Amino acid sequence: MINLFDLTGQTALVTGARTGLGQGIALALAGAGADIVGLGSRPMDDTAQKVTSLGRKFSCLEIDLSQPFDATQVMVDAKHPNILVNNAGIIRRADLPEATMEDWDDVLTVNLRAAYELSQAFAKARIETARPGRIINIASMLSYQGGIRVASYTASKHAIVGLTRALANELAPYGITVNAIAPGYMDTDNTAALRADTHRNAEILGRIPAGRWGQPQDLASAILFLASTASSYVTAVTLPVDGGWLSR
Ligand code: NAP
């Protein structure tokens, strides 16, 4: 049987691949045969070691997405990937009266502006060479809900769904699909504060029908589906991987 999710010979650029979901995504893609370019503000030796131990190539682009950067040069340095995963993201928690404009700018810059800039440069390169491509954005439960004390994050994650739809419409004629995955509550650094708060942890767990926090590897099958040729007629979708959270 043909392996629909085979990514042999392909290259994926994954932002935020040093830790958490980004590392899980990089390993899922590498496991299916793709070489990986990880982009983050710090070196990612652990991810490099894990990807290469799967027999795939790994390179790291050390770029701080909260600062101005040259997205066109990123595509050149990444050797023109055919899969882009906009995963890097930050969250700042504060009661509204205390939240700063610096927090707002940082969150919107990393979570939204950088994803837009990289998607634009990626699409331009794919269109110029008449080649198809896959863009996968990482959304959130806060693409659907308001959340508490995280207004900037919620705004960025609602916007990422709108961006996914807008780019999907524009890029479909070129064979470039643009989809998003909305992870539920996942066990990563991003949610360490929530898990450390006994009350919030119990509240959250009690609402997840699957009865557990998600793990980075829970995203693997969704990523492979959206990255592969199997999904060439699927675009503009945001796929929740949430243990049932949204239906509760
Ligand atoms: P994480 O472990 O904190 O990972 C965030 C990643 O983003 C890190 O690898 C970090 O790499 C990168 N990053 C942060 N700021 C950056 C910057 N200025 N420039 C470049 N890279 C930067 O958290 P995570 O949970 O895996 O989050 C990954 C994505 O999933 C985020 O978009 C998050 O919003 C989303 N998400 C998470 C959950 C959850 O429950 N955990 C749920 C829904 C959505 P460096 O440290 O190398 O910069």
mmCIF file of C-alpha atoms and ligand atoms in Angstrom:
data_model
loop_
_atom_site.group_PDB
_atom_site.id
_atom_site.type_symbol
_atom_site.label_atom_id
_atom_site.label_comp_id
_atom_site.label_asym_id
_atom_site.label_seq_id
_atom_site.Cartn_x
_atom_site.Cartn_y
_atom_site.Cartn_z
ATOM 1 C CA MET A 1 0.000 0.000 0.000
ATOM 2 C CA ILE A 2 1.250 3.494 -0.809
ATOM 3 C CA ASN A 3 2.292 5.373 2.329
ATOM 4 C CA LEU A 4 0.142 8.487 2.054
ATOM 5 C CA PHE A 5 2.123 10.238 4.756
ATOM 6 C CA ASP A 6 5.590 9.578 3.340
ATOM 7 C CA LEU A 7 7.617 12.820 3.375
ATOM 8 C CA THR A 8 10.880 11.437 1.999
ATOM 9 C CA GLY A 9 12.868 14.111 0.155
ATOM 10 C CA GLN A 10 10.917 16.977 1.688
ATOM 11 C CA THR A 11 12.125 19.751 3.966
ATOM 12 C CA ALA A 12 10.092 21.276 6.772
ATOM 13 C CA LEU A 13 10.808 24.597 8.446
ATOM 14 C CA VAL A 14 9.434 24.399 11.995
ATOM 15 C CA THR A 15 9.501 27.494 14.206
ATOM 16 C CA GLY A 16 9.895 26.984 17.946
ATOM 17 C CA ALA A 17 11.301 23.478 17.442
ATOM 18 C CA ARG A 18 13.505 23.602 20.562
ATOM 19 C CA THR A 19 10.806 22.503 23.008
ATOM 20 C CA GLY A 20 7.262 21.267 23.514
ATOM 21 C CA LEU A 21 4.897 21.019 20.588
ATOM 22 C CA GLY A 22 7.467 22.309 18.091
ATOM 23 C CA GLN A 23 9.897 19.574 19.002
ATOM 24 C CA GLY A 24 7.091 16.980 18.795
ATOM 25 C CA ILE A 25 6.121 18.319 15.354
ATOM 26 C CA ALA A 26 9.729 18.212 14.133
ATOM 27 C CA LEU A 27 10.083 14.609 15.285
ATOM 28 C CA ALA A 28 6.796 13.554 13.673
ATOM 29 C CA LEU A 29 7.842 15.092 10.343
ATOM 30 C CA ALA A 30 11.344 13.603 10.571
ATOM 31 C CA GLY A 31 9.848 10.203 11.411
ATOM 32 C CA ALA A 32 7.917 10.390 8.130
ATOM 33 C CA GLY A 33 11.121 11.146 6.196
ATOM 34 C CA ALA A 34 11.413 14.948 6.091
ATOM 35 C CA ASP A 35 14.606 16.874 6.796
ATOM 36 C CA ILE A 36 14.073 19.575 9.405
ATOM 37 C CA VAL A 37 15.124 23.189 9.728
ATOM 38 C CA GLY A 38 14.353 24.390 13.248
ATOM 39 C CA LEU A 39 13.977 28.118 13.833
ATOM 40 C CA GLY A 40 14.164 29.600 17.314
ATOM 41 C CA SER A 41 15.833 32.261 19.394
ATOM 42 C CA ARG A 42 18.182 29.740 21.065
ATOM 43 C CA PRO A 43 20.224 26.699 20.006
ATOM 44 C CA MET A 44 18.225 23.443 20.002
ATOM 45 C CA ASP A 45 20.751 20.671 20.516
ATOM 46 C CA ASP A 46 18.229 18.216 21.979
ATOM 47 C CA THR A 47 15.957 18.498 18.916
ATOM 48 C CA ALA A 48 18.986 18.273 16.607
ATOM 49 C CA GLN A 49 20.137 15.074 18.286
ATOM 50 C CA LYS A 50 16.656 13.511 18.209
ATOM 51 C CA VAL A 51 16.046 14.361 14.533
ATOM 52 C CA THR A 52 19.439 13.100 13.391
ATOM 53 C CA SER A 53 18.976 9.896 15.377
ATOM 54 C CA LEU A 54 15.929 9.291 13.153
ATOM 55 C CA GLY A 55 18.300 9.445 10.177
ATOM 56 C CA ARG A 56 17.192 12.868 8.936
ATOM 57 C CA LYS A 57 19.168 16.069 8.407
ATOM 58 C CA PHE A 58 18.714 18.924 10.875
ATOM 59 C CA SER A 59 19.832 22.525 10.760
ATOM 60 C CA CYS A 60 19.076 25.382 13.103
ATOM 61 C CA LEU A 61 18.331 29.012 12.273
ATOM 62 C CA GLU A 62 18.859 31.104 15.370
ATOM 63 C CA ILE A 63 16.468 34.017 14.962
ATOM 64 C CA ASP A 64 14.490 36.009 17.514
ATOM 65 C CA LEU A 65 11.047 36.399 15.965
ATOM 66 C CA SER A 66 10.182 39.248 18.339
ATOM 67 C CA GLN A 67 12.751 41.388 16.485
ATOM 68 C CA PRO A 68 12.781 42.470 12.819
ATOM 69 C CA PHE A 69 14.148 39.707 10.583
ATOM 70 C CA ASP A 70 14.507 38.993 6.858
ATOM 71 C CA ALA A 71 11.938 36.300 5.994
ATOM 72 C CA THR A 72 13.146 36.049 2.390
ATOM 73 C CA GLN A 73 16.651 35.246 3.635
ATOM 74 C CA VAL A 74 15.161 32.662 6.040
ATOM 75 C CA MET A 75 13.736 30.748 3.052
ATOM 76 C CA VAL A 76 17.131 30.873 1.321
ATOM 77 C CA ASP A 77 18.964 29.749 4.467
ATOM 78 C CA ALA A 78 16.395 26.980 5.013
ATOM 79 C CA LYS A 79 17.085 25.817 1.414
ATOM 80 C CA HIS A 80 13.542 26.516 0.276
ATOM 81 C CA PRO A 81 11.423 24.227 2.413
ATOM 82 C CA ASN A 82 8.156 22.882 1.021
ATOM 83 C CA ILE A 83 6.499 22.650 4.466
ATOM 84 C CA LEU A 84 6.260 25.571 6.885
ATOM 85 C CA VAL A 85 4.980 25.086 10.430
ATOM 86 C CA ASN A 86 4.352 28.366 12.264
ATOM 87 C CA ASN A 87 4.524 27.014 15.788
ATOM 88 C CA ALA A 88 6.629 29.501 17.806
ATOM 89 C CA GLY A 89 4.464 31.272 20.326
ATOM 90 C CA ILE A 90 4.503 33.020 23.675
ATOM 91 C CA ILE A 91 1.905 33.798 26.314
ATOM 92 C CA ARG A 92 1.875 36.602 28.903
ATOM 93 C CA ARG A 93 -0.565 36.281 31.799
ATOM 94 C CA ALA A 94 -1.764 39.388 33.663
ATOM 95 C CA ASP A 95 -4.966 40.924 34.970
ATOM 96 C CA LEU A 96 -6.159 43.471 32.426
ATOM 97 C CA PRO A 97 -5.291 46.583 34.510
ATOM 98 C CA GLU A 98 -1.695 45.352 34.841
ATOM 99 C CA ALA A 99 -1.125 44.083 31.281
ATOM 100 C CA THR A 100 1.439 46.207 29.435
ATOM 101 C CA MET A 101 1.583 47.332 25.829
ATOM 102 C CA GLU A 102 5.029 45.725 25.673
ATOM 103 C CA ASP A 103 3.391 42.353 26.421
ATOM 104 C CA TRP A 104 0.764 43.037 23.764
ATOM 105 C CA ASP A 105 3.392 43.906 21.145
ATOM 106 C CA ASP A 106 5.641 40.943 21.993
ATOM 107 C CA VAL A 107 2.800 38.407 21.851
ATOM 108 C CA LEU A 108 1.277 39.771 18.645
ATOM 109 C CA THR A 109 4.703 40.033 17.009
ATOM 110 C CA VAL A 110 5.826 36.469 17.732
ATOM 111 C CA ASN A 111 2.458 34.699 17.450
ATOM 112 C CA LEU A 112 0.973 36.560 14.486
ATOM 113 C CA ARG A 113 3.252 38.966 12.644
ATOM 114 C CA ALA A 114 6.131 36.469 12.358
ATOM 115 C CA ALA A 115 3.752 33.766 11.090
ATOM 116 C CA TYR A 116 2.436 36.176 8.461
ATOM 117 C CA GLU A 117 5.907 37.281 7.374
ATOM 118 C CA LEU A 118 7.245 33.735 7.092
ATOM 119 C CA SER A 119 4.115 32.559 5.258
ATOM 120 C CA GLN A 120 4.417 35.420 2.782
ATOM 121 C CA ALA A 121 8.087 34.679 2.037
ATOM 122 C CA PHE A 122 7.399 30.942 1.847
ATOM 123 C CA ALA A 123 4.480 31.456 -0.571
ATOM 124 C CA LYS A 124 6.463 33.856 -2.738
ATOM 125 C CA ALA A 125 9.282 31.337 -3.133
ATOM 126 C CA ARG A 126 6.879 28.474 -3.902
ATOM 127 C CA ILE A 127 4.940 30.549 -6.454
ATOM 128 C CA GLU A 128 8.123 31.754 -8.181
ATOM 129 C CA THR A 129 9.276 28.169 -8.677
ATOM 130 C CA ALA A 130 5.742 26.886 -9.469
ATOM 131 C CA ARG A 131 5.887 24.326 -6.677
ATOM 132 C CA PRO A 132 3.179 23.304 -4.210
ATOM 133 C CA GLY A 133 3.594 23.738 -0.484
ATOM 134 C CA ARG A 134 2.071 23.252 2.936
ATOM 135 C CA ILE A 135 1.628 25.897 5.603
ATOM 136 C CA ILE A 136 0.453 24.707 9.020
ATOM 137 C CA ASN A 137 -0.257 27.269 11.728
ATOM 138 C CA ILE A 138 -0.612 26.441 15.399
ATOM 139 C CA ALA A 139 -3.816 27.897 16.793
ATOM 140 C CA SER A 140 -5.286 27.211 20.254
ATOM 141 C CA MET A 141 -8.468 26.632 22.241
ATOM 142 C CA LEU A 142 -8.209 30.414 22.625
ATOM 143 C CA SER A 143 -8.884 30.687 18.898
ATOM 144 C CA TYR A 144 -12.467 29.835 19.934
ATOM 145 C CA GLN A 145 -12.746 30.969 23.545
ATOM 146 C CA GLY A 146 -11.793 34.091 25.495
ATOM 147 C CA GLY A 147 -9.642 32.641 28.253
ATOM 148 C CA ILE A 148 -8.710 34.480 31.446
ATOM 149 C CA ARG A 149 -5.856 37.020 31.902
ATOM 150 C CA VAL A 150 -4.466 36.355 28.413
ATOM 151 C CA ALA A 151 -6.133 38.952 26.145
ATOM 152 C CA SER A 152 -3.096 39.445 23.875
ATOM 153 C CA TYR A 153 -2.686 35.684 23.406
ATOM 154 C CA THR A 154 -6.407 35.211 22.683
ATOM 155 C CA ALA A 155 -6.328 38.046 20.147
ATOM 156 C CA SER A 156 -3.299 36.499 18.423
ATOM 157 C CA LYS A 157 -4.835 33.028 18.295
ATOM 158 C CA HIS A 158 -8.207 34.229 16.974
ATOM 159 C CA ALA A 159 -6.259 36.147 14.338
ATOM 160 C CA ILE A 160 -4.206 33.124 13.326
ATOM 161 C CA VAL A 161 -7.427 31.350 12.287
ATOM 162 C CA GLY A 162 -8.438 34.349 10.188
ATOM 163 C CA LEU A 163 -4.973 34.479 8.660
ATOM 164 C CA THR A 164 -5.178 30.755 7.879
ATOM 165 C CA ARG A 165 -8.441 31.282 5.983
ATOM 166 C CA ALA A 166 -7.281 34.407 4.155
ATOM 167 C CA LEU A 167 -4.006 32.873 2.959
ATOM 168 C CA ALA A 168 -5.721 29.589 2.063
ATOM 169 C CA ASN A 169 -8.055 31.413 -0.329
ATOM 170 C CA GLU A 170 -5.229 33.261 -1.986
ATOM 171 C CA LEU A 171 -2.796 30.359 -2.237
ATOM 172 C CA ALA A 172 -5.090 27.477 -3.258
ATOM 173 C CA PRO A 173 -4.646 28.197 -6.994
ATOM 174 C CA TYR A 174 -0.898 27.589 -6.547
ATOM 175 C CA GLY A 175 -1.284 24.233 -4.831
ATOM 176 C CA ILE A 176 -0.291 25.682 -1.487
ATOM 177 C CA THR A 177 -2.586 24.613 1.321
ATOM 178 C CA VAL A 178 -2.889 26.611 4.532
ATOM 179 C CA ASN A 179 -4.371 24.902 7.558
ATOM 180 C CA ALA A 180 -4.135 25.164 11.321
ATOM 181 C CA ILE A 181 -4.111 22.806 14.264
ATOM 182 C CA ALA A 182 -5.741 23.933 17.498
ATOM 183 C CA PRO A 183 -4.136 21.976 20.337
ATOM 184 C CA GLY A 184 -6.075 21.571 23.555
ATOM 185 C CA TYR A 185 -4.348 21.782 26.923
ATOM 186 C CA MET A 186 -0.917 20.280 26.322
ATOM 187 C CA ASP A 187 1.837 19.428 28.777
ATOM 188 C CA THR A 188 4.604 21.914 27.772
ATOM 189 C CA ASP A 189 6.511 24.899 29.224
ATOM 190 C CA ASN A 190 3.734 27.158 27.903
ATOM 191 C CA THR A 191 1.254 25.665 30.404
ATOM 192 C CA ALA A 192 3.647 24.968 33.312
ATOM 193 C CA ALA A 193 2.107 27.783 35.396
ATOM 194 C CA LEU A 194 -1.393 26.333 34.939
ATOM 195 C CA ARG A 195 -0.323 22.833 35.942
ATOM 196 C CA ALA A 196 1.536 24.209 38.964
ATOM 197 C CA ASP A 197 -1.683 25.881 40.185
ATOM 198 C CA THR A 198 -3.501 22.989 41.903
ATOM 199 C CA HIS A 199 -6.911 24.653 41.604
ATOM 200 C CA ARG A 200 -6.601 25.562 37.892
ATOM 201 C CA ASN A 201 -5.053 22.177 37.097
ATOM 202 C CA ALA A 202 -8.023 20.326 38.643
ATOM 203 C CA GLU A 203 -10.493 22.668 36.899
ATOM 204 C CA ILE A 204 -8.879 22.080 33.505
ATOM 205 C CA LEU A 205 -8.487 18.321 33.900
ATOM 206 C CA GLY A 206 -12.102 18.023 35.017
ATOM 207 C CA ARG A 207 -13.205 19.595 31.725
ATOM 208 C CA ILE A 208 -11.129 17.475 29.348
ATOM 209 C CA PRO A 209 -13.291 14.507 28.260
ATOM 210 C CA ALA A 210 -10.141 12.467 27.559
ATOM 211 C CA GLY A 211 -9.195 12.982 31.226
ATOM 212 C CA ARG A 212 -5.562 13.974 30.670
ATOM 213 C CA TRP A 213 -3.351 16.787 29.409
ATOM 214 C CA GLY A 214 -2.240 16.288 25.795
ATOM 215 C CA GLN A 215 1.348 15.344 24.964
ATOM 216 C CA PRO A 216 3.369 16.764 22.022
ATOM 217 C CA GLN A 217 3.144 13.397 20.200
ATOM 218 C CA ASP A 218 -0.668 13.688 20.212
ATOM 219 C CA LEU A 219 -0.292 16.198 17.354
ATOM 220 C CA ALA A 220 1.714 13.826 15.150
ATOM 221 C CA SER A 221 -1.049 12.314 13.022
ATOM 222 C CA ALA A 222 -2.736 15.695 12.423
ATOM 223 C CA ILE A 223 0.584 17.229 11.378
ATOM 224 C CA LEU A 224 1.417 14.373 9.013
ATOM 225 C CA PHE A 225 -2.012 14.522 7.417
ATOM 226 C CA LEU A 226 -1.814 18.279 6.803
ATOM 227 C CA ALA A 227 1.820 18.108 5.627
ATOM 228 C CA SER A 228 1.356 15.287 3.150
ATOM 229 C CA THR A 229 -0.063 14.926 -0.349
ATOM 230 C CA ALA A 230 -3.001 13.095 1.274
ATOM 231 C CA SER A 231 -4.487 16.473 2.200
ATOM 232 C CA SER A 232 -4.023 18.321 -1.103
ATOM 233 C CA TYR A 233 -7.771 19.192 -1.304
ATOM 234 C CA VAL A 234 -7.992 20.229 2.355
ATOM 235 C CA THR A 235 -7.336 23.909 2.986
ATOM 236 C CA ALA A 236 -8.455 26.711 5.356
ATOM 237 C CA VAL A 237 -9.292 24.161 8.050
ATOM 238 C CA THR A 238 -8.484 24.545 11.734
ATOM 239 C CA LEU A 239 -8.357 21.073 13.240
ATOM 240 C CA PRO A 240 -8.791 20.810 17.017
ATOM 241 C CA VAL A 241 -6.661 18.143 18.734
ATOM 242 C CA ASP A 242 -8.054 18.661 22.194
ATOM 243 C CA GLY A 243 -9.208 15.427 23.854
ATOM 244 C CA GLY A 244 -12.783 16.681 23.385
ATOM 245 C CA TRP A 245 -12.386 20.023 25.231
ATOM 246 C CA LEU A 246 -14.390 22.084 22.715
ATOM 247 C CA SER A 247 -17.417 19.826 22.710
ATOM 248 C CA ARG A 248 -17.782 19.892 26.478
HETATM 249 P P1 NAP B 1 6.903 26.174 24.522
HETATM 250 O O1 NAP B 1 7.503 24.876 24.940
HETATM 251 O O2 NAP B 1 7.072 27.364 25.404
HETATM 252 O O3 NAP B 1 7.465 26.467 23.061
HETATM 253 C C1 NAP B 1 7.437 27.732 22.469
HETATM 254 C C2 NAP B 1 8.496 27.761 21.380
HETATM 255 O O4 NAP B 1 8.427 29.017 20.705
HETATM 256 C C3 NAP B 1 9.894 27.585 21.944
HETATM 257 O O5 NAP B 1 10.543 26.518 21.312
HETATM 258 C C4 NAP B 1 10.569 28.901 21.651
HETATM 259 O O6 NAP B 1 11.883 28.682 21.195
HETATM 260 C C5 NAP B 1 9.736 29.502 20.520
HETATM 261 N N1 NAP B 1 9.785 30.954 20.643
HETATM 262 C C6 NAP B 1 9.269 31.714 21.635
HETATM 263 N N2 NAP B 1 9.595 32.995 21.446
HETATM 264 C C7 NAP B 1 10.351 33.044 20.325
HETATM 265 C C8 NAP B 1 11.007 34.094 19.631
HETATM 266 N N3 NAP B 1 10.961 35.354 20.068
HETATM 267 N N4 NAP B 1 11.691 33.782 18.519
HETATM 268 C C9 NAP B 1 11.770 32.526 18.074
HETATM 269 N N5 NAP B 1 11.160 31.480 18.690
HETATM 270 C C10 NAP B 1 10.468 31.754 19.802
HETATM 271 O O7 NAP B 1 5.350 26.042 24.339
HETATM 272 P P2 NAP B 1 4.432 25.104 23.423
HETATM 273 O O8 NAP B 1 3.272 24.766 24.230
HETATM 274 O O9 NAP B 1 5.212 24.030 22.783
HETATM 275 O O10 NAP B 1 3.941 26.155 22.322
HETATM 276 C C11 NAP B 1 4.078 25.951 20.933
HETATM 277 C C12 NAP B 1 2.882 26.564 20.233
HETATM 278 O O11 NAP B 1 1.704 25.866 20.610
HETATM 279 C C13 NAP B 1 2.629 28.035 20.581
HETATM 280 O O12 NAP B 1 2.213 28.738 19.425
HETATM 281 C C14 NAP B 1 1.494 27.948 21.577
HETATM 282 O O13 NAP B 1 0.733 29.121 21.617
HETATM 283 C C15 NAP B 1 0.724 26.785 20.988
HETATM 284 N N6 NAP B 1 -0.224 26.123 21.889
HETATM 285 C C16 NAP B 1 0.189 25.508 23.033
HETATM 286 C C17 NAP B 1 -0.757 24.881 23.833
HETATM 287 C C18 NAP B 1 -0.397 24.186 25.111
HETATM 288 O O14 NAP B 1 -1.298 23.777 25.841
HETATM 289 N N7 NAP B 1 0.868 23.999 25.419
HETATM 290 C C19 NAP B 1 -2.087 24.872 23.475
HETATM 291 C C20 NAP B 1 -2.463 25.504 22.299
HETATM 292 C C21 NAP B 1 -1.523 26.115 21.507
HETATM 293 P P3 NAP B 1 13.147 29.470 21.783
HETATM 294 O O15 NAP B 1 13.094 29.336 23.261
HETATM 295 O O16 NAP B 1 14.295 28.808 21.139
HETATM 296 O O17 NAP B 1 12.994 30.880 21.323
#
